[in-house]
mmCIF file of C-alpha atoms in Angstrom:
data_model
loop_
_atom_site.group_PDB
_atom_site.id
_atom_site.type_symbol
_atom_site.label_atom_id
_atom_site.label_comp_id
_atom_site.label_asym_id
_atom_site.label_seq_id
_atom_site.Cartn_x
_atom_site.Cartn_y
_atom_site.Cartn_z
ATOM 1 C CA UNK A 1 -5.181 21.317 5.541
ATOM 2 C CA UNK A 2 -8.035 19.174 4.467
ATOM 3 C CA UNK A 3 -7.508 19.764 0.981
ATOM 4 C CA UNK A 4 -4.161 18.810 1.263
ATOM 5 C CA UNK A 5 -4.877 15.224 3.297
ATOM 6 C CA UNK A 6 -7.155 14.530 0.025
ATOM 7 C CA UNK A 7 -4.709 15.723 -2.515
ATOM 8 C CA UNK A 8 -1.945 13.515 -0.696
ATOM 9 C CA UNK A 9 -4.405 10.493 -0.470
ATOM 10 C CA UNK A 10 -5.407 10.696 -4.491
ATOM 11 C CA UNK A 11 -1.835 11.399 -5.245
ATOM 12 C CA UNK A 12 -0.798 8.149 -3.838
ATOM 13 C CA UNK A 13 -3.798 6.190 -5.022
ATOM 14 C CA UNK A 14 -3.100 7.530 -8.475
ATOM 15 C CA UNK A 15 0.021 6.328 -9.108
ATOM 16 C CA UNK A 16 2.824 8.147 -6.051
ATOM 17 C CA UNK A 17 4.799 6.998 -3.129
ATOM 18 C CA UNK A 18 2.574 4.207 -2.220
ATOM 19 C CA UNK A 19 0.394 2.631 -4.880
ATOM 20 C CA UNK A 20 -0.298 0.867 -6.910
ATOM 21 C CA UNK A 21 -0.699 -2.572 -5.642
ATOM 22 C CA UNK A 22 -1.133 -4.366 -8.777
ATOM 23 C CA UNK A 23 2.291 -3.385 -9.957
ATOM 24 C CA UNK A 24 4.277 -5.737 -7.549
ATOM 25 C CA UNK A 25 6.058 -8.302 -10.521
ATOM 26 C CA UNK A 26 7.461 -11.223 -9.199
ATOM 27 C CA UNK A 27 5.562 -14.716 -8.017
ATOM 28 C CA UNK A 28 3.902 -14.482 -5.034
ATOM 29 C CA UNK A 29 4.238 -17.945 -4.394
ATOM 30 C CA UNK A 30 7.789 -18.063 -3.538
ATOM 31 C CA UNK A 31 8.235 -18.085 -0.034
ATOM 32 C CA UNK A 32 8.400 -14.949 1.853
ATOM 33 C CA UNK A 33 11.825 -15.687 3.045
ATOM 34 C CA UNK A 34 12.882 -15.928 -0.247
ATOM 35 C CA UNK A 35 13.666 -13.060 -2.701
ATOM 36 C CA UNK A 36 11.527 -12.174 -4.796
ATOM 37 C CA UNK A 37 11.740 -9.922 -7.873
ATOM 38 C CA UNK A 38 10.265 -6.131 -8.018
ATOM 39 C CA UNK A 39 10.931 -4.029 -10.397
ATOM 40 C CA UNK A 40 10.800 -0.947 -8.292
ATOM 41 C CA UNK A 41 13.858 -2.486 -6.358
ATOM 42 C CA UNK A 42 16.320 -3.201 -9.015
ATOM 43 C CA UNK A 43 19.994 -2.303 -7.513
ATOM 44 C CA UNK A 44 22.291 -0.031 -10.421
ATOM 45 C CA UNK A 45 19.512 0.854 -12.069
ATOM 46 C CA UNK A 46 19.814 1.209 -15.961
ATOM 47 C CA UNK A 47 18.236 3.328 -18.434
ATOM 48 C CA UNK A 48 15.411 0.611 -19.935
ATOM 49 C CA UNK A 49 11.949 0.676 -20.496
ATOM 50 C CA UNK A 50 9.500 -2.832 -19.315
ATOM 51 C CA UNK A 51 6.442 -3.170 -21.328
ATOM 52 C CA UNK A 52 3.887 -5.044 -18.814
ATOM 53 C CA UNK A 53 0.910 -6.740 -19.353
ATOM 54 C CA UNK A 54 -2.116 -5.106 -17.605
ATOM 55 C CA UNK A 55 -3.673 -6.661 -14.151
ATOM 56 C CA UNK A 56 -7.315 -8.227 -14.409
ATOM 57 C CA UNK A 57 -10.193 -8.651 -11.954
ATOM 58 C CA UNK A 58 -10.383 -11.926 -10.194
ATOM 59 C CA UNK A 59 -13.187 -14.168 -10.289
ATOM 60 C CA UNK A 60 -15.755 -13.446 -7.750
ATOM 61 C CA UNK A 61 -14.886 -9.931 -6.589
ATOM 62 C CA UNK A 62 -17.798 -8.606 -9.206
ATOM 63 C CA UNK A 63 -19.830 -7.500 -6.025
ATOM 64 C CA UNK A 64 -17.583 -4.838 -4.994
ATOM 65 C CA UNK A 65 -17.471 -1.243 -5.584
ATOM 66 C CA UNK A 66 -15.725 -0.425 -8.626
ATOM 67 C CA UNK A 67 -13.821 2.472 -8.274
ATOM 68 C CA UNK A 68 -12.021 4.253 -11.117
ATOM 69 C CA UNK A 69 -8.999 5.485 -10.589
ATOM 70 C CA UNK A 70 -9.182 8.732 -13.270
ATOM 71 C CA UNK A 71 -8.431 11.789 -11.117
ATOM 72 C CA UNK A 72 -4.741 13.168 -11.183
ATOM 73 C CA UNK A 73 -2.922 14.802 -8.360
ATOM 74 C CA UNK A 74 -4.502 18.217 -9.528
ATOM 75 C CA UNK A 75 -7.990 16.952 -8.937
ATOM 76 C CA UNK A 76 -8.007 14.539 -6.603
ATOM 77 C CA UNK A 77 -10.917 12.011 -5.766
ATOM 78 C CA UNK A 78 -12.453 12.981 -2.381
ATOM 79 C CA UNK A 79 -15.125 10.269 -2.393
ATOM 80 C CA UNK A 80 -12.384 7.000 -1.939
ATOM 81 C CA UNK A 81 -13.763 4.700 0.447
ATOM 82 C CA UNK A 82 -11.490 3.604 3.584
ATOM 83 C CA UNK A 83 -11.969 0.407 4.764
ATOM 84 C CA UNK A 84 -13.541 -0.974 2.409
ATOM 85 C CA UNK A 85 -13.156 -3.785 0.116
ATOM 86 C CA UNK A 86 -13.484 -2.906 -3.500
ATOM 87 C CA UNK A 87 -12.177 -3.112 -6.969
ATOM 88 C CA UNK A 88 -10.381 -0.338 -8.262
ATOM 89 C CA UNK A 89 -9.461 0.390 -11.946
ATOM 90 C CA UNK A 90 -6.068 1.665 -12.887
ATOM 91 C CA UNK A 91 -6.405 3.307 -16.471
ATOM 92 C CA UNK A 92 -2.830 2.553 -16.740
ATOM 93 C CA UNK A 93 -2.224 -0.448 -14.409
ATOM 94 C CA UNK A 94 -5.309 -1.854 -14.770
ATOM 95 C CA UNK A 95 -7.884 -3.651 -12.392
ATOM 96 C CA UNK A 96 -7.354 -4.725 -8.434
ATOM 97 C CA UNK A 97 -8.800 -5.505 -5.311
ATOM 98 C CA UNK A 98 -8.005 -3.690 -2.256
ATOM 99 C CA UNK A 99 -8.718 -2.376 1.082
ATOM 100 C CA UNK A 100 -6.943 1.551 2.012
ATOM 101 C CA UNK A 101 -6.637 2.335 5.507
ATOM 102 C CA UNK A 102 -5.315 5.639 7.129
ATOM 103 C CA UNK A 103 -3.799 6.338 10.733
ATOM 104 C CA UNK A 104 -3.579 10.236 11.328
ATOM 105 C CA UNK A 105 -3.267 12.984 13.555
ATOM 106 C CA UNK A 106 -5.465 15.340 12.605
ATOM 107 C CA UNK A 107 -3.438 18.706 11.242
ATOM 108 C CA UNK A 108 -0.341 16.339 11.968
ATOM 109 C CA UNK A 109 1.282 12.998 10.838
ATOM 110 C CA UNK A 110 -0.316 10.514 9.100
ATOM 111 C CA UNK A 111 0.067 7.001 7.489
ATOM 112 C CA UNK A 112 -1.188 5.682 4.691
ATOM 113 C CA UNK A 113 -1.715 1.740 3.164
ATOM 114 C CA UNK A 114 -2.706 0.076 0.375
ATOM 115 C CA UNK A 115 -3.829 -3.838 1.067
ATOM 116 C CA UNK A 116 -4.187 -5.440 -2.455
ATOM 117 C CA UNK A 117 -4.774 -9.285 -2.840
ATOM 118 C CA UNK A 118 -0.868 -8.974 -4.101
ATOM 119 C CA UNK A 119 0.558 -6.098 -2.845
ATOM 120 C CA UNK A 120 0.929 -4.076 0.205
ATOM 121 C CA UNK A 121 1.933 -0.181 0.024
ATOM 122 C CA UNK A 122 2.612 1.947 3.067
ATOM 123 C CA UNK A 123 3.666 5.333 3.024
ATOM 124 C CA UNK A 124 2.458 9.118 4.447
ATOM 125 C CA UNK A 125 4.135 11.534 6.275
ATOM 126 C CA UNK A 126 5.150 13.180 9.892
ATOM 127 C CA UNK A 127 4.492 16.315 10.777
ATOM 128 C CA UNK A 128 7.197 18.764 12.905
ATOM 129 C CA UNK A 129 6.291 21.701 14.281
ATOM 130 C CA UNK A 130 9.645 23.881 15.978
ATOM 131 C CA UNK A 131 9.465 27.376 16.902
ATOM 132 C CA UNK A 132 6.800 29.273 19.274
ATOM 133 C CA UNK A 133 6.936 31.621 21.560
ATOM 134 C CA UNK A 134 8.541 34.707 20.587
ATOM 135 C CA UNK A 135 8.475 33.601 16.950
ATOM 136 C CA UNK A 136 5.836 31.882 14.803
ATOM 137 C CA UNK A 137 5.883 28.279 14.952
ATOM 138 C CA UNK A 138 6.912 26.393 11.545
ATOM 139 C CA UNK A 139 5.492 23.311 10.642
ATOM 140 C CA UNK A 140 7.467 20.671 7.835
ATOM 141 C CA UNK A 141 5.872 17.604 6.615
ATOM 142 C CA UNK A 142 8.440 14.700 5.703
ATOM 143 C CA UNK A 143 7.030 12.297 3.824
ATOM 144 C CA UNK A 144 8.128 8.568 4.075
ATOM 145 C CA UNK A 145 7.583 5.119 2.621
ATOM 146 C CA UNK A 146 8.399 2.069 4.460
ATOM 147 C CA UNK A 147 11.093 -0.947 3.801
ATOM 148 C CA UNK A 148 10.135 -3.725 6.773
ATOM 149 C CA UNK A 149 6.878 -4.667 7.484
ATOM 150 C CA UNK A 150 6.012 -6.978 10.584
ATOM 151 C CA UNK A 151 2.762 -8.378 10.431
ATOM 152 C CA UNK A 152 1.734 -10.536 13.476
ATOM 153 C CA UNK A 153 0.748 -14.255 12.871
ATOM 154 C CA UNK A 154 -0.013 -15.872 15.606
ATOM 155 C CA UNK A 155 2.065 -16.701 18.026
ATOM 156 C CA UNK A 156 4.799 -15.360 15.260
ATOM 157 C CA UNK A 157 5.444 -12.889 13.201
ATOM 158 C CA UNK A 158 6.224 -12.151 9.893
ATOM 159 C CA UNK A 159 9.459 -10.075 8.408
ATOM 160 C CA UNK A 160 8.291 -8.783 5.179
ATOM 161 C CA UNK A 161 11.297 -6.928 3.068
ATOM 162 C CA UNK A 162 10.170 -4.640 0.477
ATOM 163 C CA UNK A 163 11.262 -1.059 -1.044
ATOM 164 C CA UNK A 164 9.894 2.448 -1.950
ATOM 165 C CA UNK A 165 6.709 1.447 0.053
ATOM 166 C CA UNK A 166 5.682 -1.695 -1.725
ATOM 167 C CA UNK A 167 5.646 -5.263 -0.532
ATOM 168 C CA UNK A 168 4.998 -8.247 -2.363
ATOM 169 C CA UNK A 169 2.494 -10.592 -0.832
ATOM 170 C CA UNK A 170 2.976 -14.398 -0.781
ATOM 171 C CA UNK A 171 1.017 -17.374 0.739
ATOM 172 C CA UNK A 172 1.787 -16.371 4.304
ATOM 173 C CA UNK A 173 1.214 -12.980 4.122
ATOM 174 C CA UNK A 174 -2.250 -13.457 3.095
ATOM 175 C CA UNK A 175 -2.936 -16.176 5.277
ATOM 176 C CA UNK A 176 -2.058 -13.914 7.820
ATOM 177 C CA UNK A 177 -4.208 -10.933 6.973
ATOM 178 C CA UNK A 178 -6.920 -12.962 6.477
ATOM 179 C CA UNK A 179 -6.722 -14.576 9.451
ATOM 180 C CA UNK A 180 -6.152 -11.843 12.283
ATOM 181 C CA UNK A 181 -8.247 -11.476 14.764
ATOM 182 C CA UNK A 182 -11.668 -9.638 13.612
ATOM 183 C CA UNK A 183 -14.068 -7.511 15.551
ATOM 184 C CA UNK A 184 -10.974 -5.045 16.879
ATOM 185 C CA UNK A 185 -8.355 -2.784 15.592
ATOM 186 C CA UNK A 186 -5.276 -4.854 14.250
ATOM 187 C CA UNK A 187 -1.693 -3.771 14.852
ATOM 188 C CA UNK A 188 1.508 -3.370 12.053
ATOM 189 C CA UNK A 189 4.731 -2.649 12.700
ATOM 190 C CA UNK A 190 7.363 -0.744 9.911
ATOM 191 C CA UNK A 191 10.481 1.036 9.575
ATOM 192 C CA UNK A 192 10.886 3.633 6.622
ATOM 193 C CA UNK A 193 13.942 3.956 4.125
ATOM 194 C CA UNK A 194 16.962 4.942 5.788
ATOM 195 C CA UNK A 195 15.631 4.435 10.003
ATOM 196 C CA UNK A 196 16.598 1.701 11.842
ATOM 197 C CA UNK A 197 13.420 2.418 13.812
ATOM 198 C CA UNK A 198 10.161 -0.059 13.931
ATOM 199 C CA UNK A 199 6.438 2.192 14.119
ATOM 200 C CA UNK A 200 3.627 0.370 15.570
ATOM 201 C CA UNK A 201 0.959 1.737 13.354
ATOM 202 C CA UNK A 202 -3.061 1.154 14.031
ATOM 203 C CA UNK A 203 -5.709 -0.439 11.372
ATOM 204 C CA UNK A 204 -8.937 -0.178 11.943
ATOM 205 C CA UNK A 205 -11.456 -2.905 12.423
ATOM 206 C CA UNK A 206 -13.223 -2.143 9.166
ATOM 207 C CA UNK A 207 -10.200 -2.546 7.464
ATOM 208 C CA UNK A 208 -9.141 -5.971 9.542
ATOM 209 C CA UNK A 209 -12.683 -7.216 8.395
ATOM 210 C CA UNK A 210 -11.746 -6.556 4.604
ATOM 211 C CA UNK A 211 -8.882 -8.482 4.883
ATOM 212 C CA UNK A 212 -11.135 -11.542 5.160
ATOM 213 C CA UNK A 213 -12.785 -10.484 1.819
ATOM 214 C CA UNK A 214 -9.228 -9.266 -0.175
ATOM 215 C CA UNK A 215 -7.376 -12.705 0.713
ATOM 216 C CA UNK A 216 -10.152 -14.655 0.575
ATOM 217 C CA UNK A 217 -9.492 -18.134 -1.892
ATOM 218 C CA UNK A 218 -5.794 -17.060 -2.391
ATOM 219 C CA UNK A 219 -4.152 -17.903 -5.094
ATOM 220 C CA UNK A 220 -0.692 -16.649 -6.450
ATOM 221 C CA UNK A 221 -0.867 -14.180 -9.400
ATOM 222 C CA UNK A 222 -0.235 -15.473 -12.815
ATOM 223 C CA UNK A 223 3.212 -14.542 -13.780
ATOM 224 C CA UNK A 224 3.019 -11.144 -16.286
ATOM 225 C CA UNK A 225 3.378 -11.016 -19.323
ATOM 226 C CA UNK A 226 6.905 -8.969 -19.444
ATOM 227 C CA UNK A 227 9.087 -7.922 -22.274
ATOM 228 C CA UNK A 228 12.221 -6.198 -22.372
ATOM 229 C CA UNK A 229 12.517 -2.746 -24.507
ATOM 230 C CA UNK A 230 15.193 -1.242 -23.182
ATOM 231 C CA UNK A 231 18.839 -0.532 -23.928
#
């Protein structure tokens, strides 16, 4: 089971359901209530290939851990660092900074996000178990990845719309990370593709704390560098 928790957790990092965060395209600047473009969302999808310019480190994020990203789902990493601010390099994205937090039951369901300075990624899976008794239980894991994200701010909230587990951040957003609450556990809620239904999902304190360092002095992306190849 363990071995599977880390493969699921490098399989994401490295590129799955939930990350990564610097691949959110668009300008973050635009206000959340406003849409704004991601190429993972594109409605009547056509056959066409993007080439995109790789992300960068920002200035004055030099004094976190760099972590490279350089293990596939075959090997995965087991020394990533929860709750934790640090810079992580992409060899085919390129660089970010983020903070990963994880919610789980142990042997059961879990959540996983991604909290980059411009893009959020939640996904995991939940864990049924049917069967007992007279016959040996069965247990199916069902992955997920999350479409609404409400992020308290406040004395309101915020309604962030995003899709295949990725949400673009914007002014708001990372005002409101970086200012919740610090020195306790913070609160999200989400709903997952196809689920009218809202989770209240955990973060831990540690990772509250790193929002302060990820959103610190934020500014909106520059706009990529995109060209069409496709046909």
């Amino acid at each position: 089971m363990k071995a599977f928790l880390r493969s699921l957790c490098a399989a994401a990092v490295l590129g799955g359901s939930v990350l990564p965060v610097s691949a959110q395209i668009g300008s973050p600047s635009i206000s959340s209530t406003s849409a704004v473009q991601n190429v993972f969302c594109e409605k009547n999808l056509k056959a066409t290939v993007t080439r995109v310019s790789k992300t960068v480190l920002p200035s004055g994020y030099s004094d976190l851990k760099d972590v490279q990203l350089n293990s596939d789902f075959r090997y995965p990493s087991n020394d990533l660092p929860f709750s934790q601010a640090m810079a992580m390099n992409d060899p085919v994205t390129g660089q970010s900074v983020a903070v990963l937090d994880q919610n789980f039951i142990p042997g059961g369901s879990k959540v996983f996000s991604s909290w980059g300075r411009h893009g959020i990624t939640i996904g995991g899976y939940w864990f049924f178990k049917t069967g007992g008794g007279f016959s040996s239980p069965i247990g199916t894991f069902i992955p997920f990845e999350a479409d609404i994200l409400w992020i308290s701010d406040g004395s309101s909230f915020l309604v962030i719309k995003g899709c295949n587990g990725r949400f673009t951040v914007t002014k708001e957003v990372a005002e409101a990370l970086r200012n919740y609450p610090a020195g306790k556990n913070g609160y999200v809620r989400f709903s997952t593709e196809g689920t009218g239904s809202a989770v209240l999902s955990e973060i831990g304190k540690d990772t509250v704390a790193a929002w302060k360092k990820v959103y610190a002095n934020w500014a909106p992306e520059a706009p990529p560098r995109v060209e069409s190849l496709g046909f």
